[in-house]
Coordinates of C-alpha atoms in Angstrom, one line a residue:
M1 CA 24.1 -38.1 -2.2
G2 CA 20.8 -36.3 -1.8
L3 CA 19.4 -34.9 1.4
S4 CA 19.7 -37.4 4.3
D5 CA 19.1 -37.8 8.0
L6 CA 21.8 -39.1 10.5
E7 CA 20.9 -41.1 13.5
H8 CA 23.0 -42.9 16.1
G9 CA 21.9 -46.5 16.8
E10 CA 22.3 -48.3 20.1
D11 CA 25.8 -49.6 19.1
G12 CA 27.0 -46.0 18.5
V13 CA 27.2 -46.5 14.7
E14 CA 25.8 -43.7 12.5
K15 CA 22.9 -44.8 10.4
T16 CA 22.1 -42.8 7.3
Y17 CA 18.6 -42.5 5.9
S18 CA 18.6 -41.0 2.4
N19 CA 15.6 -39.7 0.4
E20 CA 17.3 -40.8 -2.8
D21 CA 15.6 -43.4 -4.9
A22 CA 17.3 -46.6 -6.3
F23 CA 18.9 -44.7 -9.1
G24 CA 20.4 -42.0 -6.9
H25 CA 17.9 -39.3 -7.8
T26 CA 16.3 -36.9 -5.2
P27 CA 12.5 -36.7 -5.8
S28 CA 11.0 -33.3 -6.4
G29 CA 9.2 -31.5 -3.6
Y30 CA 5.4 -31.4 -3.1
G31 CA 3.8 -29.4 -5.8
E32 CA 6.9 -29.4 -8.0
T33 CA 7.5 -31.1 -11.3
A34 CA 10.6 -33.3 -11.8
R35 CA 12.4 -32.6 -15.1
P36 CA 15.7 -33.8 -16.6
K37 CA 18.6 -31.5 -17.1
Q38 CA 18.6 -29.6 -20.3
S39 CA 19.8 -26.3 -21.9
F40 CA 18.6 -23.0 -20.6
A41 CA 16.9 -22.1 -23.9
R42 CA 15.1 -25.5 -24.0
D43 CA 14.1 -25.2 -20.3
F44 CA 12.8 -21.6 -20.9
F45 CA 10.5 -22.6 -23.8
D46 CA 9.4 -25.8 -22.1
S47 CA 8.4 -23.9 -19.0
F48 CA 5.4 -22.4 -21.0
K49 CA 4.0 -25.9 -21.7
R50 CA 1.0 -27.1 -19.7
D51 CA 2.0 -28.7 -16.4
P52 CA 1.8 -32.5 -16.8
N53 CA 0.2 -32.8 -13.4
Q54 CA -2.7 -30.6 -14.4
S55 CA -6.0 -32.1 -15.3
V56 CA -8.1 -30.4 -17.9
T57 CA -10.4 -27.8 -16.4
P58 CA -13.5 -29.7 -15.2
K59 CA -16.6 -29.3 -17.3
G60 CA -19.0 -30.2 -14.5
I61 CA -21.9 -32.5 -14.7
V62 CA -24.5 -31.3 -17.2
G63 CA -28.1 -32.0 -16.5
A64 CA -31.1 -32.6 -18.8
N65 CA -31.4 -28.9 -19.6
G66 CA -27.7 -28.5 -20.3
R67 CA -27.4 -25.8 -17.6
V68 CA -26.7 -27.5 -14.3
Y69 CA -23.8 -26.2 -12.2
D70 CA -21.9 -28.9 -10.2
V71 CA -20.6 -27.5 -7.0
N72 CA -18.5 -30.5 -6.1
T73 CA -16.6 -30.4 -9.4
A74 CA -15.9 -26.7 -9.0
I75 CA -14.5 -27.3 -5.5
A76 CA -12.3 -30.1 -6.8
G77 CA -11.1 -27.8 -9.6
T78 CA -9.7 -25.2 -7.1
V79 CA -8.1 -27.9 -5.0
E80 CA -6.3 -29.6 -7.9
S81 CA -4.8 -26.4 -9.3
P82 CA -1.0 -26.9 -10.0
L83 CA -0.1 -23.4 -9.0
Q84 CA 3.5 -23.4 -7.7
R85 CA 3.7 -23.4 -3.8
S86 CA 6.8 -21.4 -3.4
L87 CA 5.8 -18.4 -1.2
K88 CA 7.6 -18.4 2.2
S89 CA 6.6 -17.1 5.6
R90 CA 8.6 -13.8 5.1
H91 CA 6.8 -13.1 1.8
L92 CA 3.3 -13.5 3.4
Q93 CA 4.3 -11.4 6.4
M94 CA 5.5 -8.5 4.3
I95 CA 2.4 -8.8 2.0
A96 CA 0.2 -8.7 5.1
I97 CA 2.2 -5.8 6.7
G98 CA 2.8 -3.6 3.7
G99 CA 0.7 -5.0 0.9
S100 CA -2.0 -2.4 0.9
I101 CA 0.0 0.7 2.0
G102 CA -0.3 2.8 -1.1
T103 CA -1.6 6.0 -2.6
G104 CA -4.8 5.8 -0.5
L105 CA -2.7 6.4 2.6
F106 CA 0.0 8.7 1.2
V107 CA -2.2 10.9 -1.1
G108 CA -5.9 10.0 -0.8
S109 CA -5.9 10.7 2.9
G110 CA -5.3 14.4 2.0
K111 CA -8.7 14.8 0.3
A112 CA -10.3 12.9 3.2
L113 CA -8.7 15.3 5.7
S114 CA -10.0 18.2 3.7
T115 CA -13.5 16.8 3.5
G116 CA -14.0 15.5 7.0
G117 CA -11.4 17.1 9.2
P118 CA -8.8 15.4 11.4
A119 CA -11.2 13.8 13.9
S120 CA -13.3 12.2 11.0
L121 CA -10.1 11.0 9.4
F122 CA -9.0 9.3 12.7
L123 CA -12.4 7.8 13.5
A124 CA -13.1 6.5 10.0
F125 CA -9.7 4.7 9.8
V126 CA -10.2 3.3 13.4
L127 CA -13.6 1.9 12.5
I128 CA -12.6 0.6 9.1
G129 CA -9.5 -0.9 10.7
M130 CA -11.6 -2.8 13.2
M131 CA -13.7 -4.1 10.4
M132 CA -10.6 -5.2 8.4
Y133 CA -9.2 -6.9 11.5
C134 CA -12.3 -9.1 11.8
T135 CA -12.5 -9.7 8.0
V136 CA -8.8 -10.8 7.7
H137 CA -9.1 -13.1 10.7
A138 CA -12.2 -14.7 9.1
L139 CA -10.4 -15.1 5.8
G140 CA -7.4 -16.6 7.6
E141 CA -9.4 -19.2 9.4
M142 CA -10.9 -20.5 6.1
A143 CA -7.6 -20.1 4.1
V144 CA -5.7 -22.2 6.7
R145 CA -8.3 -24.9 6.5
F146 CA -8.8 -24.7 2.7
P147 CA -5.8 -23.2 1.0
V148 CA -7.4 -23.4 -2.5
A149 CA -7.1 -21.4 -5.7
G150 CA -9.5 -18.4 -5.8
S151 CA -9.7 -18.1 -2.0
F152 CA -12.6 -15.8 -1.1
S153 CA -14.5 -16.2 -4.4
A154 CA -14.2 -19.9 -4.1
Y155 CA -15.5 -19.7 -0.5
S156 CA -18.6 -17.9 -1.7
T157 CA -19.2 -20.7 -4.2
R158 CA -18.6 -23.3 -1.5
F159 CA -20.5 -21.8 1.5
L160 CA -23.0 -19.3 0.1
D161 CA -24.2 -19.7 -3.5
P162 CA -22.3 -20.5 -6.8
A163 CA -24.0 -17.6 -8.5
W164 CA -22.7 -15.2 -5.8
G165 CA -19.2 -16.8 -6.1
F166 CA -19.4 -16.1 -9.8
A167 CA -20.3 -12.5 -9.2
M168 CA -17.6 -12.0 -6.5
G169 CA -15.0 -13.7 -8.7
W170 CA -15.6 -11.5 -11.7
N171 CA -16.0 -8.4 -9.4
Y172 CA -12.6 -9.0 -7.9
A173 CA -11.0 -9.8 -11.3
M174 CA -12.4 -6.6 -12.8
Q175 CA -11.3 -4.6 -9.8
W176 CA -7.6 -5.5 -10.5
L177 CA -7.9 -5.5 -14.3
V178 CA -8.9 -1.9 -14.5
V179 CA -6.5 -0.7 -11.8
L180 CA -3.3 -1.7 -13.8
P181 CA -3.4 1.0 -16.5
V182 CA -4.6 3.6 -14.1
E183 CA -1.7 2.9 -11.7
I184 CA 0.8 2.9 -14.5
V185 CA -0.3 6.4 -15.6
A186 CA -0.2 7.5 -11.9
A187 CA 3.4 6.2 -11.7
T188 CA 4.4 8.3 -14.7
L189 CA 2.8 11.4 -13.1
T190 CA 5.1 10.9 -10.1
I191 CA 8.1 11.4 -12.5
E192 CA 6.6 14.9 -13.4
F193 CA 7.5 15.9 -9.8
W194 CA 11.1 16.2 -11.1
N195 CA 11.1 16.5 -14.9
H196 CA 7.9 18.7 -15.2
G197 CA 6.9 16.9 -18.4
D198 CA 10.1 17.4 -20.3
I199 CA 10.1 13.7 -21.3
N200 CA 7.1 12.2 -23.0
N201 CA 5.0 10.1 -20.5
D202 CA 4.6 7.3 -23.0
A203 CA 8.3 6.5 -22.4
W204 CA 7.7 6.0 -18.7
V205 CA 4.5 4.0 -19.4
A206 CA 6.6 1.5 -21.5
I207 CA 9.3 1.3 -18.8
F208 CA 6.9 0.7 -15.9
L209 CA 4.8 -1.7 -17.9
V210 CA 7.8 -3.8 -18.8
I211 CA 9.0 -3.9 -15.2
I212 CA 5.6 -5.1 -13.8
I213 CA 5.1 -7.7 -16.5
A214 CA 8.6 -9.0 -16.1
I215 CA 8.1 -9.4 -12.4
N216 CA 5.0 -11.5 -12.9
L217 CA 6.6 -13.7 -15.5
F218 CA 9.0 -14.9 -12.8
G219 CA 5.9 -16.6 -11.2
V220 CA 4.6 -16.3 -7.7
R221 CA 8.2 -16.2 -6.3
G222 CA 8.9 -13.1 -8.4
Y223 CA 5.7 -11.4 -7.1
G224 CA 6.6 -12.4 -3.5
E225 CA 10.2 -11.1 -3.7
A226 CA 9.1 -7.8 -5.4
E227 CA 6.4 -7.2 -2.8
F228 CA 8.9 -8.1 0.0
V229 CA 11.2 -5.3 -1.2
F230 CA 8.3 -2.8 -1.9
A231 CA 6.8 -3.4 1.5
I232 CA 10.1 -2.8 3.3
V233 CA 10.5 0.5 1.5
K234 CA 6.9 1.6 2.4
V235 CA 7.1 0.4 6.0
T236 CA 10.4 2.2 6.5
A237 CA 9.0 5.4 5.1
V238 CA 5.9 5.3 7.4
I239 CA 7.9 4.5 10.5
G240 CA 10.3 7.3 9.6
F241 CA 7.4 9.8 9.1
I242 CA 6.0 8.8 12.5
I243 CA 9.2 9.5 14.3
L244 CA 9.6 12.8 12.3
G245 CA 6.0 13.7 12.9
I246 CA 6.3 13.4 16.7
I247 CA 9.5 15.5 16.6
L248 CA 7.8 18.2 14.5
N249 CA 4.7 18.3 16.6
C250 CA 6.8 18.9 19.7
G251 CA 8.6 21.8 18.1
G252 CA 11.8 20.0 17.1
G253 CA 11.7 21.0 13.5
P254 CA 13.8 23.8 11.7
N255 CA 11.0 26.3 12.5
G256 CA 11.1 25.3 16.2
T257 CA 7.3 25.9 16.5
Y258 CA 5.3 23.8 19.0
I259 CA 2.1 22.6 17.3
G260 CA 0.4 20.2 19.7
G261 CA -3.3 20.0 19.1
Q262 CA -4.0 23.5 17.9
Y263 CA -5.4 22.5 14.5
W264 CA -8.1 20.4 16.2
Y265 CA -9.3 23.7 17.7
D266 CA -8.6 26.0 14.8
P267 CA -10.0 25.3 12.2
G268 CA -11.5 22.4 14.1
A269 CA -11.7 18.7 14.5
F270 CA -14.7 18.0 12.1
N271 CA -15.6 19.4 8.7
H272 CA -19.1 19.0 7.1
G273 CA -20.4 17.1 10.1
F274 CA -21.7 13.6 9.8
K275 CA -21.7 13.6 6.0
G276 CA -18.0 14.5 6.1
L277 CA -17.4 11.5 8.3
C278 CA -19.3 9.2 5.9
S279 CA -17.3 10.6 3.0
V280 CA -14.0 9.7 4.8
F281 CA -15.4 6.1 5.3
V282 CA -15.2 5.6 1.5
T283 CA -11.6 6.8 1.3
A284 CA -10.6 4.7 4.2
A285 CA -12.1 1.6 2.6
F286 CA -10.3 2.3 -0.6
S287 CA -7.0 2.7 1.3
F288 CA -7.3 -0.8 2.8
A289 CA -7.9 -2.4 -0.6
G290 CA -5.5 -5.3 -1.2
T291 CA -5.4 -6.5 2.4
E292 CA -7.2 -9.6 1.4
L293 CA -4.4 -10.6 -1.0
V294 CA -2.7 -12.5 1.8
G295 CA -5.6 -15.0 1.6
L296 CA -5.4 -15.3 -2.2
A297 CA -1.7 -16.2 -1.8
A298 CA -2.5 -19.2 0.5
A299 CA -2.9 -21.6 -2.4
E300 CA 0.7 -20.8 -3.5
T301 CA 2.3 -20.9 0.0
A302 CA 4.6 -23.8 1.0
N303 CA 3.0 -24.3 4.4
P304 CA -0.1 -22.1 5.0
R305 CA -0.9 -23.8 8.3
K306 CA 2.4 -22.3 9.7
S307 CA 2.8 -19.1 7.7
L308 CA -0.7 -17.7 7.4
P309 CA -1.6 -17.3 11.1
T310 CA 1.5 -15.2 11.8
A311 CA 0.8 -13.0 8.7
I312 CA -2.9 -12.6 9.7
K313 CA -2.1 -11.6 13.3
Q314 CA 0.4 -8.9 12.0
V315 CA -2.4 -7.1 10.2
F316 CA -3.5 -5.7 13.5
W317 CA -0.1 -4.0 14.0
R318 CA -0.1 -2.7 10.5
I319 CA -3.6 -1.1 11.0
T320 CA -2.6 0.4 14.3
L321 CA 0.9 1.6 13.6
F322 CA 1.0 2.5 9.9
Y323 CA -2.6 3.8 9.4
I324 CA -4.0 5.1 12.7
V325 CA -0.8 6.5 14.3
S326 CA 0.5 8.1 11.0
L327 CA -2.9 9.7 10.2
L328 CA -3.3 11.0 13.7
L329 CA 0.0 12.8 13.3
V330 CA -1.1 14.0 9.8
G331 CA -4.2 15.5 11.5
L332 CA -2.1 17.3 14.1
L333 CA 0.4 18.7 11.5
V334 CA -1.8 19.8 8.6
P335 CA -5.0 21.9 9.0
F336 CA -8.0 20.7 6.9
K337 CA -8.3 24.1 5.3
E338 CA -4.9 23.7 3.7
K339 CA -5.6 24.4 0.0
R340 CA -2.8 22.2 -1.3
L341 CA -4.7 19.1 -0.2
L342 CA -7.1 19.6 -3.1
N343 CA -4.6 20.7 -5.7
G344 CA -3.5 17.3 -6.8
S345 CA -3.7 16.5 -10.5
S346 CA -4.0 12.7 -9.8
S347 CA -4.2 10.1 -7.1
A348 CA -0.4 9.9 -7.0
D349 CA 0.4 13.7 -7.0
A350 CA 2.9 14.1 -4.2
T351 CA 2.1 17.8 -4.0
A352 CA -1.3 16.9 -2.5
S353 CA 0.1 14.4 -0.1
P354 CA -0.5 15.5 3.6
F355 CA 2.7 13.7 4.4
V356 CA 4.7 15.9 2.0
I357 CA 2.8 19.0 3.0
A358 CA 3.6 18.4 6.7
I359 CA 7.3 18.1 5.8
Q360 CA 7.2 21.3 3.7
N361 CA 5.4 23.2 6.4
A362 CA 8.2 22.3 8.8
G363 CA 10.7 23.9 6.4
I364 CA 12.6 20.7 5.6
S365 CA 13.9 20.5 2.0
G366 CA 14.9 17.3 0.2
L367 CA 12.5 15.0 2.0
P368 CA 9.5 15.7 -0.3
S369 CA 11.5 14.2 -3.1
V370 CA 12.2 11.1 -1.0
F371 CA 8.5 10.7 -0.3
N372 CA 7.7 11.1 -3.9
V373 CA 10.0 8.1 -4.6
V374 CA 8.0 6.1 -1.9
I375 CA 4.7 7.1 -3.6
M376 CA 6.1 5.9 -7.0
I377 CA 7.1 2.6 -5.4
A378 CA 3.7 2.3 -3.8
V379 CA 2.0 2.8 -7.2
L380 CA 4.3 0.2 -8.8
S381 CA 3.4 -2.2 -6.0
V382 CA -0.3 -1.8 -6.6
G383 CA 0.4 -2.4 -10.4
N384 CA 2.3 -5.6 -9.5
S385 CA -0.5 -6.8 -7.2
S386 CA -3.1 -6.0 -9.9
I387 CA -1.6 -8.6 -12.3
Y388 CA -1.2 -11.2 -9.6
G389 CA -4.7 -10.7 -8.1
S390 CA -6.5 -10.6 -11.4
S391 CA -4.6 -13.5 -13.1
R392 CA -5.1 -15.9 -10.1
T393 CA -8.8 -15.0 -9.8
L394 CA -9.4 -15.5 -13.6
A395 CA -7.6 -18.9 -13.4
A396 CA -9.7 -20.0 -10.4
L397 CA -12.9 -19.0 -12.1
A398 CA -11.8 -21.2 -15.0
D399 CA -11.1 -24.0 -12.6
Q400 CA -14.7 -23.7 -11.3
G401 CA -16.2 -23.6 -14.8
Q402 CA -17.1 -19.9 -14.5
N403 CA -14.6 -18.6 -17.1
F404 CA -13.2 -19.6 -20.5
R405 CA -11.2 -22.8 -20.0
I406 CA -8.1 -21.3 -21.6
F407 CA -7.6 -19.0 -18.6
G408 CA -7.1 -22.1 -16.4
Y409 CA -4.0 -23.1 -18.3
I410 CA -1.1 -23.5 -15.9
D411 CA 2.4 -23.9 -17.3
R412 CA 5.3 -25.9 -15.8
K413 CA 6.5 -23.0 -13.7
G414 CA 3.1 -22.9 -12.0
R415 CA 2.1 -19.7 -13.8
P416 CA -1.5 -19.1 -15.2
I417 CA 0.2 -17.8 -18.3
F418 CA -2.9 -16.9 -20.4
S419 CA -4.5 -15.1 -17.4
I420 CA -1.2 -13.2 -16.9
A421 CA -1.1 -12.3 -20.6
F422 CA -4.7 -11.0 -20.6
A423 CA -4.2 -9.0 -17.4
S424 CA -0.9 -7.5 -18.8
S425 CA -2.5 -6.6 -22.1
L426 CA -4.9 -4.2 -20.4
G427 CA -1.9 -2.3 -19.1
F428 CA -1.3 -1.1 -22.7
L429 CA -4.4 1.1 -22.2
A430 CA -2.1 3.4 -20.2
F431 CA -0.7 4.6 -23.6
L432 CA -4.1 6.4 -24.1
A433 CA -3.1 8.7 -21.3
G434 CA -2.3 11.4 -23.8
S435 CA -5.9 11.4 -25.1
S436 CA -8.2 14.4 -24.4
K437 CA -10.7 11.9 -23.0
Q438 CA -8.3 10.0 -20.8
E439 CA -9.5 11.5 -17.5
D440 CA -13.1 10.5 -18.2
A441 CA -12.1 7.0 -19.4
F442 CA -10.0 6.3 -16.4
N443 CA -12.7 7.7 -14.0
W444 CA -15.2 5.2 -15.4
M445 CA -12.7 2.4 -15.3
L446 CA -12.1 3.1 -11.6
A447 CA -15.9 3.3 -11.1
L448 CA -16.1 -0.4 -12.1
S449 CA -13.9 -1.2 -9.0
G450 CA -15.0 1.5 -6.7
L451 CA -17.0 -0.7 -4.3
S452 CA -15.4 -4.0 -5.2
S453 CA -13.4 -4.3 -2.1
V454 CA -16.4 -3.6 0.2
F455 CA -18.4 -6.4 -1.5
T456 CA -15.4 -8.7 -1.3
W457 CA -14.9 -8.1 2.4
G458 CA -18.6 -8.5 3.2
S459 CA -18.7 -11.8 1.3
I460 CA -15.7 -13.0 3.2
C461 CA -17.4 -12.3 6.5
L462 CA -20.7 -13.9 5.4
A463 CA -18.9 -17.0 4.1
H464 CA -17.2 -17.4 7.4
I465 CA -20.5 -17.1 9.3
R466 CA -22.0 -19.8 7.1
F467 CA -18.8 -21.9 7.4
R468 CA -19.0 -21.9 11.1
K469 CA -22.7 -22.8 10.9
G470 CA -21.9 -25.8 8.7
W471 CA -19.0 -26.8 10.9
R472 CA -21.3 -26.9 13.9
V473 CA -24.2 -28.6 12.2
Q474 CA -21.9 -31.4 10.9
G475 CA -20.7 -32.2 14.4
H476 CA -17.3 -30.6 14.4
S477 CA -15.7 -28.6 17.3
L478 CA -13.6 -25.5 17.1
D479 CA -10.7 -27.5 18.6
E480 CA -10.3 -29.2 15.2
L481 CA -9.4 -25.9 13.5
A482 CA -5.7 -25.3 13.0
F483 CA -6.3 -21.5 13.2
R484 CA -9.3 -19.8 14.8
S485 CA -10.4 -16.2 14.1
Q486 CA -9.6 -14.2 17.3
P487 CA -12.8 -12.1 17.1
G488 CA -14.7 -15.3 16.1
V489 CA -18.1 -15.4 14.4
Y490 CA -19.2 -12.3 16.3
G491 CA -16.4 -10.4 14.6
S492 CA -17.6 -11.6 11.2
W493 CA -21.1 -10.4 12.0
F494 CA -19.6 -7.0 12.9
G495 CA -17.5 -7.0 9.7
F496 CA -20.5 -8.0 7.6
I497 CA -22.9 -5.4 9.1
F498 CA -20.2 -2.6 9.0
N499 CA -19.6 -3.3 5.3
C500 CA -23.3 -2.9 4.7
L501 CA -23.2 0.4 6.5
V502 CA -20.3 1.5 4.3
L503 CA -22.3 0.7 1.2
M504 CA -25.2 2.8 2.6
A505 CA -22.8 5.7 3.4
Q506 CA -21.4 5.5 -0.1
F507 CA -24.9 5.6 -1.6
W508 CA -25.7 8.7 0.4
T509 CA -22.5 10.5 -0.3
G510 CA -22.7 9.5 -4.0
F511 CA -26.3 10.6 -4.3
A512 CA -25.8 13.9 -2.3
P513 CA -22.1 14.5 -1.9
V514 CA -20.6 17.4 0.0
G515 CA -21.3 20.6 -1.9
Y516 CA -23.8 18.9 -4.3
K517 CA -26.1 22.0 -4.3
D518 CA -23.3 23.9 -6.2
N519 CA -23.3 21.2 -9.0
T520 CA -25.6 20.8 -11.9
A521 CA -28.0 17.8 -12.1
G522 CA -25.8 16.2 -14.8
E523 CA -22.7 16.5 -12.6
N524 CA -24.5 15.0 -9.6
T525 CA -25.8 12.1 -11.7
E526 CA -22.3 11.5 -13.1
N527 CA -20.8 11.6 -9.6
F528 CA -23.3 9.1 -8.3
F529 CA -22.6 6.5 -11.0
E530 CA -18.9 7.0 -10.7
A531 CA -19.2 6.2 -7.0
Y532 CA -21.8 3.4 -7.2
L533 CA -21.4 1.8 -10.7
A534 CA -20.0 -1.5 -9.3
A535 CA -23.1 -2.3 -7.3
P536 CA -25.6 -2.7 -10.3
I537 CA -22.9 -4.6 -12.3
I538 CA -22.5 -7.1 -9.4
I539 CA -26.3 -7.5 -9.1
V540 CA -26.6 -8.1 -12.8
F541 CA -23.9 -10.8 -12.8
Y542 CA -25.5 -12.5 -9.8
I543 CA -29.1 -12.5 -11.1
A544 CA -28.1 -13.6 -14.7
Y545 CA -26.0 -16.5 -13.5
K546 CA -28.6 -17.5 -10.9
F547 CA -31.4 -17.5 -13.5
W548 CA -29.3 -19.4 -16.1
Y549 CA -27.9 -22.1 -13.9
R550 CA -30.6 -22.3 -11.2
T551 CA -27.8 -22.5 -8.6
P552 CA -28.9 -23.5 -5.1
F553 CA -28.1 -21.7 -1.8
I554 CA -25.7 -24.0 0.0
R555 CA -27.3 -25.5 3.1
S556 CA -25.2 -26.2 6.2
H557 CA -25.5 -30.0 6.1
D558 CA -24.5 -30.0 2.4
M559 CA -21.3 -28.1 2.7
D560 CA -18.1 -29.9 1.7
L561 CA -15.8 -29.4 4.7
I562 CA -13.2 -32.0 3.6
T563 CA -12.0 -31.3 0.1
G564 CA -9.0 -29.0 0.0
V565 CA -7.5 -29.8 3.4
R566 CA -3.8 -30.1 2.7
D567 CA -2.7 -31.8 5.9
L568 CA -4.7 -35.0 6.2
N569 CA -3.3 -35.7 9.7
I570 CA -4.4 -32.3 10.9
A571 CA -5.9 -33.6 14.2
E572 CA -2.5 -35.2 15.2
L573 CA -0.6 -32.0 14.2
I574 CA -2.9 -29.8 16.2
A575 CA -2.5 -32.1 19.3
E576 CA 1.3 -32.0 19.0
E577 CA 1.3 -28.2 18.7
K578 CA -0.9 -27.8 21.8
V579 CA 1.6 -29.9 23.8
E580 CA 4.4 -27.7 22.4
R581 CA 2.6 -24.5 23.3
A582 CA 1.9 -25.6 26.8
A583 CA 5.6 -25.8 27.5
W584 CA 6.3 -22.2 26.2
P585 CA 7.1 -19.5 28.8
R586 CA 4.5 -16.8 29.4
W587 CA 6.2 -14.1 27.3
K588 CA 6.3 -16.4 24.3
K589 CA 2.6 -17.3 24.7
V590 CA 1.7 -13.5 24.8
Y591 CA 4.0 -12.8 21.8
K592 CA 2.6 -15.7 19.7
F593 CA -1.0 -14.5 20.5
L594 CA -0.2 -11.0 19.3
C595 CA 2.1 -11.9 16.4

């Protein structure tokens, strides 16, 4: 017998209600495909066939000039995507808590500390953290209402302008596509911490590449489980460092020296003044990259209305505890004049990590190796996310008619298999790491994605502002939303404006970086384009698509606020949840508001 419900009738006799059909079969779950029993080999090969529930990627409605973009068809394409909905609440929570904890925090913060000083490091991460809090809540409100494939790029198409959605989609896809080979090379460099180059790095490239590709071939469930484990390791390491840092600062280390706030007085709290602070803004923004992945995963979540709000609220605690508190301790334990902060050979070099330097300064042996393992896991986590983020974005672009249709192919396991294959193939560029030009090549690859996250976050905030305007114009109230952004539309305005300020700060520090007078004109020009290359590429993508398709700006009264809603009886569900919440004790209301 399949799953059933037992109920006692008035006569005391148990009544059984089964969900089996007339032939004794239990129907498949929502978003799943029912298949007959067959051998493992046959099942494996059949899994790569197109999902029978998938419609062919929509072509759109073509006008007289052959170049008319149909927004409604694009929206329908993202809604009807047969991606497997198997992510659970625990996956989303760990993706939200530890998803973006990586080399930006563990290693990149060292260069930021050297450039701006401990006060600039603390202030920059506090301000960027506030912006991210507003941005993620805006994304959460839209993703709970419309858990569609493509998420933020699809929201730009839906609420702003299809041309901007095209530019944002390709911007985000390129960001993750170029990150994969760079992160694999970075992972091999963490091994040199122990073997000092005795083993050829190409061997480690092959091993790491196979691991990352294999994880993604297990589908979204494989990605979710891997990130769950990676996040637990990273979160444990940060919490452990916070406890250790407090002990060391109070003089509880092997050296027994009380440190307190002496490094904020000598050599000082700030370095290079306001320009130093602006330079740290860029590092802080890079460190938070990947936070938005929780919104991208909404389309593959079993119950986003329940899971997403909890995951979104926990972003606040991750920002506060794992970034601000840990970096405050780093600024107390390591002076910004520490030369080792600038001696790193790569973005994953543990010897330049302020976390490792703080432990070494305290005279503790063994722990630096442990932290190097954490950095290696963080790098692999970013590589894992790069295939997931790029493949889902490429598939969503195909669903909207903004990419080659083959990338929209979803197999029976719910995997965008051709998008995964394309993203994985770029990982083989990591074998070029032995080339004499590898540093220049990877620097320019990273330049393509340098500002991608800032543009993505700004677009999320602007899309939320326009969504709220359309929601109001079309006669809806905020009570109809299953999840509301806590900072609201004002928070989205703050996030949008602050992202614009970060772009301006990046332009200034790219055009005239700290110490630019000591560089040649050629070096300064190269530094500027490495810092700002993503901006002109995005503008070219937007203008070209706008000119070719003559796409309209989406007006408030024309917005589609219905397509993509997964729970059709959402009003009744919200009413039931309000009654349930009213009966909660005060402590639970406070807890649920915060978490």
